[in-house]
Structure formats: structure tokens, C-alpha cells
PDB file of C-alpha atoms in Angstrom:
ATOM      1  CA  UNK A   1     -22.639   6.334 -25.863  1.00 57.00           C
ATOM      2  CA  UNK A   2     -25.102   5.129 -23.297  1.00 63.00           C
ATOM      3  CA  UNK A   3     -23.528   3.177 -20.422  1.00 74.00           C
ATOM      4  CA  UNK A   4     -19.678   4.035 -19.508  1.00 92.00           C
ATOM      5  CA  UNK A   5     -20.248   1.368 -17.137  1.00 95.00           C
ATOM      6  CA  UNK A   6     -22.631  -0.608 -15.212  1.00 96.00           C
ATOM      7  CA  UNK A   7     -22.584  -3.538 -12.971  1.00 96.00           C
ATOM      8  CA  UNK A   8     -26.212  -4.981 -11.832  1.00 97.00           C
ATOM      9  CA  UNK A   9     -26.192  -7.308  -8.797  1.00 96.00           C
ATOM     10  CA  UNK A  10     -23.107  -8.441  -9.650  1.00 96.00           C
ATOM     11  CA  UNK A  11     -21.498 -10.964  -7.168  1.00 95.00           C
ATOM     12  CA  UNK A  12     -18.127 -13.173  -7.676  1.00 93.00           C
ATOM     13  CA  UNK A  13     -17.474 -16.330  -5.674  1.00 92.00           C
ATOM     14  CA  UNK A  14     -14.153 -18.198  -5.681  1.00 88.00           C
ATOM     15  CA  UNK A  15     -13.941 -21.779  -4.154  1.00 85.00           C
ATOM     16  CA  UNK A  16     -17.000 -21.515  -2.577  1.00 83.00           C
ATOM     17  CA  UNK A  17     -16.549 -18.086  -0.869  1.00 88.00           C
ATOM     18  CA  UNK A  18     -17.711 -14.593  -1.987  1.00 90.00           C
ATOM     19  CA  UNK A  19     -15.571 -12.318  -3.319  1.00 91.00           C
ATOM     20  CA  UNK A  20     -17.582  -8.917  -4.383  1.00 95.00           C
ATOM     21  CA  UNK A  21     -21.111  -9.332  -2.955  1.00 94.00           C
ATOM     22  CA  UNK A  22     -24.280  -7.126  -4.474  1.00 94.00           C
ATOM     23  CA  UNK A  23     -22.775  -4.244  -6.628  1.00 95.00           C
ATOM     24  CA  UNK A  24     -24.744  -2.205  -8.104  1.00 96.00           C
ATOM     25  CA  UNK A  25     -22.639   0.665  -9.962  1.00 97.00           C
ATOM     26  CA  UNK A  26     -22.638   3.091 -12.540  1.00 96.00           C
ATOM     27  CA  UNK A  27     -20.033   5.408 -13.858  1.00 96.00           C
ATOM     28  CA  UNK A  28     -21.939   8.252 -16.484  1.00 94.00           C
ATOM     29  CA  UNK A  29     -20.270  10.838 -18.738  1.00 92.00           C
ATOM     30  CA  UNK A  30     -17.915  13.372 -16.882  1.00 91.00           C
ATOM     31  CA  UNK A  31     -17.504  10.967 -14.033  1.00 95.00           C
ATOM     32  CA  UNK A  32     -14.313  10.242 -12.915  1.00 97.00           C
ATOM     33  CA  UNK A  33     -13.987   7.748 -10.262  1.00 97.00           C
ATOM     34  CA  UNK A  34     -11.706   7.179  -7.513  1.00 97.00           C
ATOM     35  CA  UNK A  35     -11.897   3.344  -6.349  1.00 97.00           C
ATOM     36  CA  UNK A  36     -10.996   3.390  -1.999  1.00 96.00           C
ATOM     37  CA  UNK A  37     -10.916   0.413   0.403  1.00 94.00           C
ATOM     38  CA  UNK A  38      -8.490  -1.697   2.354  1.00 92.00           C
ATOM     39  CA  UNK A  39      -6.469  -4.759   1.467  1.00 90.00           C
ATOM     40  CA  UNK A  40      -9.071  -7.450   0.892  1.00 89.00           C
ATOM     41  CA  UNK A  41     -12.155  -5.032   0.308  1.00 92.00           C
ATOM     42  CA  UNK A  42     -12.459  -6.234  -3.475  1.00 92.00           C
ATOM     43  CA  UNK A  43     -10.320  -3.688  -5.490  1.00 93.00           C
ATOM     44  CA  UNK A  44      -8.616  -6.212  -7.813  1.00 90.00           C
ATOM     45  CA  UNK A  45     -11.604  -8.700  -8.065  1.00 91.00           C
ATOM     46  CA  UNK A  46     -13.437  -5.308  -9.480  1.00 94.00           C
ATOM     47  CA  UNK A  47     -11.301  -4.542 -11.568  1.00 93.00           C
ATOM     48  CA  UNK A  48     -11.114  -8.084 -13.275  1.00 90.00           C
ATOM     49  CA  UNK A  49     -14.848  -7.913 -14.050  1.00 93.00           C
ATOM     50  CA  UNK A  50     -14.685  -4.328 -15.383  1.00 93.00           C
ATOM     51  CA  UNK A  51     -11.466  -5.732 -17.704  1.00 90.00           C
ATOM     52  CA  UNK A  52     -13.243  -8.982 -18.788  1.00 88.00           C
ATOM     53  CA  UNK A  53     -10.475 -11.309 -16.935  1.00 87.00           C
ATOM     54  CA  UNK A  54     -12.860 -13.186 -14.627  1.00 88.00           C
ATOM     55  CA  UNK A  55     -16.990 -13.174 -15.120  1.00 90.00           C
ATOM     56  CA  UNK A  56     -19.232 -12.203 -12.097  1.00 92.00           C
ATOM     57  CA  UNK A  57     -21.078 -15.658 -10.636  1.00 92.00           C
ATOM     58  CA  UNK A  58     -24.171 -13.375 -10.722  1.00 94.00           C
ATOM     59  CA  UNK A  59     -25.428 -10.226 -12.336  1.00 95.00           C
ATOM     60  CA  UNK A  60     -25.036  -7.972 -15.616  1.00 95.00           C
ATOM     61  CA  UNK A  61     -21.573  -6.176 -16.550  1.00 95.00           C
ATOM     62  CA  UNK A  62     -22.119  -3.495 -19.610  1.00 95.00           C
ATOM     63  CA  UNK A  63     -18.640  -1.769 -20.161  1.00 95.00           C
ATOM     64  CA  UNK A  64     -18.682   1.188 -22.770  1.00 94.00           C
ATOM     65  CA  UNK A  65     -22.198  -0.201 -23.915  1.00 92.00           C
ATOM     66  CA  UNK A  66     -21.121  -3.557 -24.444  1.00 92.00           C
ATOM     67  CA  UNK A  67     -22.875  -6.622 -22.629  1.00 91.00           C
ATOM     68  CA  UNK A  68     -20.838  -9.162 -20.997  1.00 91.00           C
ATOM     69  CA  UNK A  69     -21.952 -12.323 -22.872  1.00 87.00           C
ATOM     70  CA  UNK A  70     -22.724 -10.680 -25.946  1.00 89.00           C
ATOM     71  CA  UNK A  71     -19.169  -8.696 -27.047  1.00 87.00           C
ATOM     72  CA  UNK A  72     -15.988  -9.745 -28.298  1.00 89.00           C
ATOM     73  CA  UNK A  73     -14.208  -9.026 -24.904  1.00 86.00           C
ATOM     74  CA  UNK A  74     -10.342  -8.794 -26.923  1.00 83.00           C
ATOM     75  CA  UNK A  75     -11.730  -5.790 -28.811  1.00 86.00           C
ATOM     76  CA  UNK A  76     -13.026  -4.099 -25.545  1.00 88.00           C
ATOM     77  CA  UNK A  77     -10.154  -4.454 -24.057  1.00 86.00           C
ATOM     78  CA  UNK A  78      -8.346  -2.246 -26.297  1.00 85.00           C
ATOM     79  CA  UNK A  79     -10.475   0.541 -24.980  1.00 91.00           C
ATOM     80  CA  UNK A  80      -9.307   0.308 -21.754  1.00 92.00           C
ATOM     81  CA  UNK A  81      -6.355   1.501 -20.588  1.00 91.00           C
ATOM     82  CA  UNK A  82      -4.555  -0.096 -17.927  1.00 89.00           C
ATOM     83  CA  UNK A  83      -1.182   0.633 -15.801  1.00 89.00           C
ATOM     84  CA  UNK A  84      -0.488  -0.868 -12.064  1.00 79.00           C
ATOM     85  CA  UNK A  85       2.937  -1.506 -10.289  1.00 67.00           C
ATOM     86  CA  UNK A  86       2.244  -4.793 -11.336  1.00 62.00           C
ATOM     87  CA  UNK A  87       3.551  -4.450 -14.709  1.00 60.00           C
ATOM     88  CA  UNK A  88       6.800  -4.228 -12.932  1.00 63.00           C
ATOM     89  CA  UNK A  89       7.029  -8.166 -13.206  1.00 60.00           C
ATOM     90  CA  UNK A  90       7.793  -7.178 -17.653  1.00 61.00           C
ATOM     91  CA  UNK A  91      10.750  -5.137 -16.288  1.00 66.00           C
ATOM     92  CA  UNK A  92      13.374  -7.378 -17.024  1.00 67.00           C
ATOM     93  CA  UNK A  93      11.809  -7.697 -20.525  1.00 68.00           C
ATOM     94  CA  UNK A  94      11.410  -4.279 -21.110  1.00 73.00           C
ATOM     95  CA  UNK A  95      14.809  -3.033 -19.763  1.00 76.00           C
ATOM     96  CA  UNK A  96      16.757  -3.192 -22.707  1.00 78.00           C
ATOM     97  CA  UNK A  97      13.705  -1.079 -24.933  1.00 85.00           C
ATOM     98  CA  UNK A  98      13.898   2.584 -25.116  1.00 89.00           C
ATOM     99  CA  UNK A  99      11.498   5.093 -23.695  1.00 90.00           C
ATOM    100  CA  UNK A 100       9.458   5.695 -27.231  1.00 90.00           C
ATOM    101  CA  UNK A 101       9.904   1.675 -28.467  1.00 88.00           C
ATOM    102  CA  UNK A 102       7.741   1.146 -25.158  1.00 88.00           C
ATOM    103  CA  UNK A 103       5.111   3.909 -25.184  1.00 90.00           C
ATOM    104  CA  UNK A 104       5.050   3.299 -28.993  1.00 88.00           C
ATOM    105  CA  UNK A 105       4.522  -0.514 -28.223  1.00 84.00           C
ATOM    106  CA  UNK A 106       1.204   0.660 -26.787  1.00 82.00           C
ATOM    107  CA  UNK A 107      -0.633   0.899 -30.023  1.00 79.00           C
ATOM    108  CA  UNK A 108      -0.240  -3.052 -29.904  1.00 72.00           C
ATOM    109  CA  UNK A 109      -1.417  -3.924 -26.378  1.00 65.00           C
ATOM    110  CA  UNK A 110       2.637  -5.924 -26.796  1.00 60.00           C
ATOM    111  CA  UNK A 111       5.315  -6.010 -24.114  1.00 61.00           C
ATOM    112  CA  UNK A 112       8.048  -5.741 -26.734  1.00 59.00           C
ATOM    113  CA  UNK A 113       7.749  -4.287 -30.337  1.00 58.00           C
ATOM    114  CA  UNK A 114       6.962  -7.099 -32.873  1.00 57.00           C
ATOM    115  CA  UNK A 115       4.514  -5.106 -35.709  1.00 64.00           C
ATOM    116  CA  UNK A 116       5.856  -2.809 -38.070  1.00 71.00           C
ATOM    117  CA  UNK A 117       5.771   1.346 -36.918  1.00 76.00           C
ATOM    118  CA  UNK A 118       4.749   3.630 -39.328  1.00 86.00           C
ATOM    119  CA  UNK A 119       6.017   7.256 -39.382  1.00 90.00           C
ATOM    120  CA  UNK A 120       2.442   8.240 -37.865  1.00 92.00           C
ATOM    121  CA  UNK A 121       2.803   6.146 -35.025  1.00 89.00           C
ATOM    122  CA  UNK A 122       6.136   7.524 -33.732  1.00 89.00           C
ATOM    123  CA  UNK A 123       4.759  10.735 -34.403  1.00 92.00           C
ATOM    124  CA  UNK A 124       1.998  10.222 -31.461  1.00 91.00           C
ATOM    125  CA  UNK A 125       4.264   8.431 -29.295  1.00 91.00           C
ATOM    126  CA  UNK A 126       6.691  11.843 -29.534  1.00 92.00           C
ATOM    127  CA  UNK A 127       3.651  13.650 -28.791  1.00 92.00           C
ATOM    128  CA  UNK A 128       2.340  12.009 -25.840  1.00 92.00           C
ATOM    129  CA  UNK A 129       6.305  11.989 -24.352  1.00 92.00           C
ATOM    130  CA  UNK A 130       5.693  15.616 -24.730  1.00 91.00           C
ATOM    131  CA  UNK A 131       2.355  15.574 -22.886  1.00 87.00           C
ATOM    132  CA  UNK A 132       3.968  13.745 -20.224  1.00 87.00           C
ATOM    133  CA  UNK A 133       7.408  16.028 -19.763  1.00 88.00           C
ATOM    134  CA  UNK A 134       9.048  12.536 -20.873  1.00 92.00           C
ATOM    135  CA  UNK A 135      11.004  14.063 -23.882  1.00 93.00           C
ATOM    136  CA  UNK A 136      14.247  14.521 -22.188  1.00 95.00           C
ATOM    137  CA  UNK A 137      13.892  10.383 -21.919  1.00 93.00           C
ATOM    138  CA  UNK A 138      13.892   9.884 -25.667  1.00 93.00           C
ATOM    139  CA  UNK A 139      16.407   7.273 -26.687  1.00 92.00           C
ATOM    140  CA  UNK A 140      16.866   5.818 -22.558  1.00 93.00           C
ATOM    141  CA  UNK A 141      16.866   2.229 -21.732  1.00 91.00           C
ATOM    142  CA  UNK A 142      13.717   1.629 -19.891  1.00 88.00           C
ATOM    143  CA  UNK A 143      16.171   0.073 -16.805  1.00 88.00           C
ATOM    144  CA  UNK A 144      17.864   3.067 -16.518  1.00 92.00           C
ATOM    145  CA  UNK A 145      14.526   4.866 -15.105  1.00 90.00           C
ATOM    146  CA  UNK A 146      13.323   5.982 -11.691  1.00 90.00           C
ATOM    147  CA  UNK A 147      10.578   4.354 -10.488  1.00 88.00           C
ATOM    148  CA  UNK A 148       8.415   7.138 -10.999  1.00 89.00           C
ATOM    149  CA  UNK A 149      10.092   7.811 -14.705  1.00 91.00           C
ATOM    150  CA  UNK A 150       8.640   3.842 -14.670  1.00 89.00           C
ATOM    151  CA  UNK A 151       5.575   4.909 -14.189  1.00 89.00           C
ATOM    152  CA  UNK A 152       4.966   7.843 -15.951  1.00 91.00           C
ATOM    153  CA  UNK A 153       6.162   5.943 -19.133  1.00 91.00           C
ATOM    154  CA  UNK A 154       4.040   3.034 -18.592  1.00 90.00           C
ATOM    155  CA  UNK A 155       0.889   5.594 -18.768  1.00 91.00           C
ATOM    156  CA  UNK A 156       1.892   7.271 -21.505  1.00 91.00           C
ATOM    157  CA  UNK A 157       2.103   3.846 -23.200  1.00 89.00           C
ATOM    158  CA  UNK A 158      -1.428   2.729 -22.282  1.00 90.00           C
ATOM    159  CA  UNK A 159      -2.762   5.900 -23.704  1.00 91.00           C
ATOM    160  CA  UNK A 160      -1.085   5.248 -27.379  1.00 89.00           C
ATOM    161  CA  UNK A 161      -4.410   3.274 -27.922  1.00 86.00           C
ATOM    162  CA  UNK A 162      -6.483   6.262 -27.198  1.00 91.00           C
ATOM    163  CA  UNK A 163      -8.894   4.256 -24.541  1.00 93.00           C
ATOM    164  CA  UNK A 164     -12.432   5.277 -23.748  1.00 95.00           C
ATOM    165  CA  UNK A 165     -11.185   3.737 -20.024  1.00 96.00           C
ATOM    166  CA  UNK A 166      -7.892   4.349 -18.449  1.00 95.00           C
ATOM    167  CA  UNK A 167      -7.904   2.422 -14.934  1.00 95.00           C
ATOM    168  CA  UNK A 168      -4.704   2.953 -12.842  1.00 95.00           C
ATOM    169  CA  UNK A 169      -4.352   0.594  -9.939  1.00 93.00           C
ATOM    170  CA  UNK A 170      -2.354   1.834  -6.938  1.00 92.00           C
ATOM    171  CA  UNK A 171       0.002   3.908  -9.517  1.00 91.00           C
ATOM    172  CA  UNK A 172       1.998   5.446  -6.835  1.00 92.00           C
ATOM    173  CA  UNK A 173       2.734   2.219  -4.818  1.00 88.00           C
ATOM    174  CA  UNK A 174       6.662   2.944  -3.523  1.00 87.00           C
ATOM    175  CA  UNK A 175       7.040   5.980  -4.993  1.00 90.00           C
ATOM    176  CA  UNK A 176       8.646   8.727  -3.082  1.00 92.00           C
ATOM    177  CA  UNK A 177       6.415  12.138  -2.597  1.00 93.00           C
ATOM    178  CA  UNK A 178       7.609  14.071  -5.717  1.00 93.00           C
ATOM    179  CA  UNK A 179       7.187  10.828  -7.868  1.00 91.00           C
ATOM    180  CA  UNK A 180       3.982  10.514  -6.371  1.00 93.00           C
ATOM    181  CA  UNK A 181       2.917  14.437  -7.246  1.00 93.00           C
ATOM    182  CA  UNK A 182       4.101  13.857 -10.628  1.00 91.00           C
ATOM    183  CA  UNK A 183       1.699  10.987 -11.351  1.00 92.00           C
ATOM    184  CA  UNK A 184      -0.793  12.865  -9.887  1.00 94.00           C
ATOM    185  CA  UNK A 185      -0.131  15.853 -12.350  1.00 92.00           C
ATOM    186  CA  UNK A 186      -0.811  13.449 -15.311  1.00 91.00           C
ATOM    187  CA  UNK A 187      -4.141  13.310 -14.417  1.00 93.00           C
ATOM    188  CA  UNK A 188      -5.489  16.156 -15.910  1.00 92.00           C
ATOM    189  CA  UNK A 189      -4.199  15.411 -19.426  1.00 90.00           C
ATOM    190  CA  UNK A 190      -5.640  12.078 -18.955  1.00 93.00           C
ATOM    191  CA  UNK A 191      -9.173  12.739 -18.166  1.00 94.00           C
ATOM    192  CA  UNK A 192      -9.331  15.109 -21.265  1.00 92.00           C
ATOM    193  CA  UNK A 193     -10.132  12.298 -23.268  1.00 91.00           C
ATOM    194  CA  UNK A 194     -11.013   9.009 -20.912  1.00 94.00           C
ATOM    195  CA  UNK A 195     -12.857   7.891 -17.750  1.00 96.00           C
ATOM    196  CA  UNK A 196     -10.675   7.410 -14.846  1.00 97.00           C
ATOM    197  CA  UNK A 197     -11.226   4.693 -12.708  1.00 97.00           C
ATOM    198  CA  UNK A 198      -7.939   5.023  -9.921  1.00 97.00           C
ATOM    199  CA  UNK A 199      -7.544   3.021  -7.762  1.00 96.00           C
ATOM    200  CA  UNK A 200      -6.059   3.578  -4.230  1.00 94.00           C
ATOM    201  CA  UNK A 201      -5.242   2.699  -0.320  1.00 90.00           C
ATOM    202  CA  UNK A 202      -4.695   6.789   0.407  1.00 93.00           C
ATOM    203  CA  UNK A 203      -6.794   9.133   0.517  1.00 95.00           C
ATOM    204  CA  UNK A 204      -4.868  11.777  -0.362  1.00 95.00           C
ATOM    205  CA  UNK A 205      -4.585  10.824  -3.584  1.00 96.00           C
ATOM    206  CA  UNK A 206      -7.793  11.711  -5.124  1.00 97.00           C
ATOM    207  CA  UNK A 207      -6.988  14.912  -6.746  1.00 95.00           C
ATOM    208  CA  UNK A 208      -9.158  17.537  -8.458  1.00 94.00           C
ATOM    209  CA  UNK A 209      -9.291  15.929 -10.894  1.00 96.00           C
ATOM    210  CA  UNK A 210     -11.644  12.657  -9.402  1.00 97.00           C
ATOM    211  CA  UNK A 211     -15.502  13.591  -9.401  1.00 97.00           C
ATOM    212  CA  UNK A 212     -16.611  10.614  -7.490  1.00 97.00           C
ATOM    213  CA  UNK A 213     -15.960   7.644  -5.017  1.00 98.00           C
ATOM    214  CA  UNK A 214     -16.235   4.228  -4.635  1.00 98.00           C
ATOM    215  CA  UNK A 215     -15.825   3.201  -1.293  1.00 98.00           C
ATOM    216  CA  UNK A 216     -15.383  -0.977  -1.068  1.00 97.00           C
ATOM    217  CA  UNK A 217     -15.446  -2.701   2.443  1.00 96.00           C
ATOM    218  CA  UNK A 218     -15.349  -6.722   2.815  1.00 94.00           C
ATOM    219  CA  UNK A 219     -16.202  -7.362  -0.720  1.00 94.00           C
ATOM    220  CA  UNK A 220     -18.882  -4.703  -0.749  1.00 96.00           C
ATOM    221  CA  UNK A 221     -20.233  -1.158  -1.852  1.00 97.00           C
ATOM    222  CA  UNK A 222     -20.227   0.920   1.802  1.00 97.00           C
ATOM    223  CA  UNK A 223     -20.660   4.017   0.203  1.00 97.00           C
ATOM    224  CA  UNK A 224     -20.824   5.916  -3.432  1.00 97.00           C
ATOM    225  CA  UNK A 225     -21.213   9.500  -4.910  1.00 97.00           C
ATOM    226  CA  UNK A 226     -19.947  12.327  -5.109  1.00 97.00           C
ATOM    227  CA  UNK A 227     -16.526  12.709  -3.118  1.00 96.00           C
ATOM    228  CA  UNK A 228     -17.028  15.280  -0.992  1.00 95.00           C
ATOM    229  CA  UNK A 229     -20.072  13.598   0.245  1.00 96.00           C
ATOM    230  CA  UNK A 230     -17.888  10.060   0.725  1.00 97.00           C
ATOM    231  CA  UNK A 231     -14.537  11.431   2.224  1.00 97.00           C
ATOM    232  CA  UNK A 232     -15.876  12.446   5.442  1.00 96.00           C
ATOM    233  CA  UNK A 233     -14.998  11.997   9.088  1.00 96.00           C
ATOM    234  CA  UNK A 234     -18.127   9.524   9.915  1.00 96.00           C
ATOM    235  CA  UNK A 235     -17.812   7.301   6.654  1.00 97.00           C
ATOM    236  CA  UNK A 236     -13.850   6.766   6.836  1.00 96.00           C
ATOM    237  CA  UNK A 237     -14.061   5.789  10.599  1.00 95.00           C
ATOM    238  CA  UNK A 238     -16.805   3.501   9.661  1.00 95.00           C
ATOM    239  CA  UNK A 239     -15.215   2.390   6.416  1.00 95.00           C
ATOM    240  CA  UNK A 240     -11.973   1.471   8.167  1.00 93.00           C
ATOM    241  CA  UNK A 241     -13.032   0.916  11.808  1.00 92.00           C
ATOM    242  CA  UNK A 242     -10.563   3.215  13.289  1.00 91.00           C
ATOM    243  CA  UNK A 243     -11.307   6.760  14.316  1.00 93.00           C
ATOM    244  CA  UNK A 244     -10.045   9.646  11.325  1.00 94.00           C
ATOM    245  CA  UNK A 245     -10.134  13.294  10.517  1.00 96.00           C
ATOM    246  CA  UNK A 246     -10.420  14.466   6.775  1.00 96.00           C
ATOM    247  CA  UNK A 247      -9.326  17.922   6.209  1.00 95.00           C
ATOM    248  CA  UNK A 248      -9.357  19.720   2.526  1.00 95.00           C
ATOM    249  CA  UNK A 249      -6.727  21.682   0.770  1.00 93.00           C
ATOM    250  CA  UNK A 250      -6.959  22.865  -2.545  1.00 88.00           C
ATOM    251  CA  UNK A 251      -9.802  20.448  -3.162  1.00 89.00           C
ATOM    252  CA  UNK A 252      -8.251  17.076  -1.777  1.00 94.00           C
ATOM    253  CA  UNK A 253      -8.763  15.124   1.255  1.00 96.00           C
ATOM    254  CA  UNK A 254      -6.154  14.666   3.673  1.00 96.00           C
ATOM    255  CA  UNK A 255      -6.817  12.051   6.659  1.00 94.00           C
ATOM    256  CA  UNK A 256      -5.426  11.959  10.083  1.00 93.00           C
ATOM    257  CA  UNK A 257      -5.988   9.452  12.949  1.00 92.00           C
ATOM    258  CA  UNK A 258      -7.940  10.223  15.767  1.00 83.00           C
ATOM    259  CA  UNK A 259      -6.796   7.570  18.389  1.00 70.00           C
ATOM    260  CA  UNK A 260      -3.615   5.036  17.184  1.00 64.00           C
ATOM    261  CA  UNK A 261      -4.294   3.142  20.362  1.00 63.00           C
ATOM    262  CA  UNK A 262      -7.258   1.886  17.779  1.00 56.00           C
ATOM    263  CA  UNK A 263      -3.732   0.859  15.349  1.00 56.00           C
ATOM    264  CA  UNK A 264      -2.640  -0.884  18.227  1.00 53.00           C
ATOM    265  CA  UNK A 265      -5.484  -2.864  19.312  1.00 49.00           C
ATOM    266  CA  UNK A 266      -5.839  -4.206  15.560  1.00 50.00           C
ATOM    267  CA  UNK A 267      -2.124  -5.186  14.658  1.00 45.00           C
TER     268      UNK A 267
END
């Protein structure tokens, strides 16, 4: 495979404004990206090009070698793998489904189970509730769950379609710290066998696991590379116009504020 992903001079307008401005991005093989910026820097536009759900105004979008314009973008999408909090709005029609009717559900992109399941298909939905310490959920009614026992079985789902991409967006929105740590530990598994694009307010976040950054401001690129080079003092302040400190332990980034008189002065 050539291209994981590339996005040449790509901009997006919406109702006459401009929503991502100029990207120019490339993720190559053993990359795995973490996707940083604040609310209204471009995250979720982004992510609609890279998914196929809105089409940049300008530029070229290849995704897993495949030009936008010139692929069947229903079959890409299969690739990709995709869990935010936002799937939270299916709750109410997943709550009645057990743990391994919704991971299993996976291998049909279906909120619900509507295709026949053969014996091979449980099979690998057993095996990636193993992967994921989910076992001891076999047979649960999805509303039964903790949030984070949400979450965890929402990725395991996605990954019943073995994608080439597996983007999670804000996965650890309002989970508690051990929720969020367990999320985090699912990493590792994942990127054995898919890019990571993850997407996130919080720095401290991007585990081991994440090679590189993306750093979005106002609808743009401010920085790229390689994370240690990002998630520094000077490019945060910038980034965020407020004065931080990034420590590291046990190769992730930490961030503390300098001066909150700066919170102040913006709220």
C-alpha cells in the first residue's frame, strides 16, 4: 500500500465561511497519529473528509490509496474504524442487545443485528471480548454498562471489520480516570493491526503508543511531526494562547498552566 493517507491543499467552506483552510497531510506506515486542538480548531470537519461524509471545496483526499472522486466511498468506509461518544445517541437502541450481539454486529457496519451470524463470526467476536478483558460481559444488556464498559465495547465492535483505519474521536469524553486508563490500555492491541488516528482536547492522552501529532488551530495545520517535537512548552502556549508546561512520564506529556490569570482574562 502506497498512501495511508493524504490530503493536498485541501480546504472546506460551509455557507460561505472556511472551515479547514490549506492542509497538507500525510500519515505513512507505522505512523500513528494523535489529532490535538481546541473546540472549533477543525477536528470533526477533518475527520468528515478522511471518512468520506463531506468533500473538501478544494484539494485531493487519497485514503488507503483510494482517490476521492474515483472510489466507491461505501466500500472504504468499511476499512475504517470508527468509535466517538457520539454513538451514545444509538444507546437507547442498543440497550436491550447483549455485549457479543453488539461487537458481533460490527462485521455489518449495523446498529442492531439484522444478517445471519455464522459460527465463525461469534468465534471472533469471543475473541476480541477476550482481547479487550470484556469476557466477564458476555451475555449483559448493553444498558446495564459503565460508561467506560460503553466504550470499550463499542471499540471492540468497530474492530470486528478488521479496518486498515481505526479513528477514535474524544473516546474518553466523561469518563472517570480509571475508565479513561482503560481505554488507553486498548491501544496497544489496536495499533497491532491499524493506523490510529485519536482524536483529543488533553494532552495527556497521547500514550506510547501515538508516534505523531497533528496540531489544528482555527481551521488550520499549526504544527505536525513527530510528538515529542510538537508537545512542547513554546508550541502549546502558542497553540492555545495561554502560557503551559509539558512534563514527560513514562513517555507521555503531561501539561500544566503557567499563569490562570491568562484563564481568566479569556472566559
Amino acid at each position: 500500500m502506497g498512501k495511508i493517507l493524504s490530503l493536498k491543499g485541501v480546504n472546506w467552506q460551509r455557507n460561505g465561511q472556511t472551515i479547514l483552510r490549506d492542509f497538507n497531510w500525510e500519515v505513512h506506515h507505522q505512523e500513528q497519529w494523535g489529532i490535538l486542538g481546541l473546540n472549533g480548531s477543525g477536528k470533526t470537519s477533518l475527520l468528515n473528509i478522511v471518512t468520506g461524509y463531506q468533500f473538501p471545496t478544494k484539494g485531493e483526499v487519497i485514503v488507503l490509496d483510494r482517490s476521492f472522486g474515483k472510489t466507491n466511498l461505501l466500500e472504504l468506509r468499511k476499512e475504517i474504524g470508527f468509535v466517538s461518544s457520539s454513538l451514545e445517541r444509538f444507546d437507547s437502541s442498543l440497550k436491550f442487545e447483549t455485549v457479543e450481539e453488539i461487537v458481533v454486529s460490527g462485521k455489518f457496519a449495523s446498529i442492531g443485528l439484522y444478517e445471519v451470524v455464522t459460527k465463525a463470526e461469534w468465534e471472533k467476536a469471543d475473541r476480541l471480548l477476550d482481547r479487550f478483558r470484556l469476557t466477564y460481559l458476555k451475555g449483559k444488556p448493553y444498558h446495564l454498562l459503565s460508561q467506560g464498559e460503553k466504550r470499550r465495547v463499542l471499540i471492540a465492535r468497530s474492530l470486528m471489520g478488521d479496518p486498515k483505519i481505526m479513528i477514535l474521536d474524544e473516546p474518553c469524553t466523561g469518563l472517570d480516570i480509571v475508565s479513561r486508563e482503560e481505554i488507553l490500555s486498548l491501544l496497544k492491541e489496536i495499533v497491532k493491526n491499524s493506523y490510529l488516528l485519536y482524536v483529543t482536547h488533553h494532552i495527556e492522552e497521547i500514550s506510547k503508543e501515538i508516534t505523531h501529532i497533528l496540531l489544528l488551530k482555527d481551521g488550520e495545520i499549526f504544527a505536525s511531526g513527530l510528538k515529542k517535537e510538537i508537545l512542547n512548552d513554546e508550541i502549546l502556549s502558542q497553540a492555545f494562547n495561554l502560557s503551559v508546561k509539558v512534563h514527560w512520564e513514562e513517555d507521555r506529556p503531561w501539561l500544566t498552566v503557567r499563569n490562570r490569570e491568562d484563564i481568566k482574562m479569556r472566559s
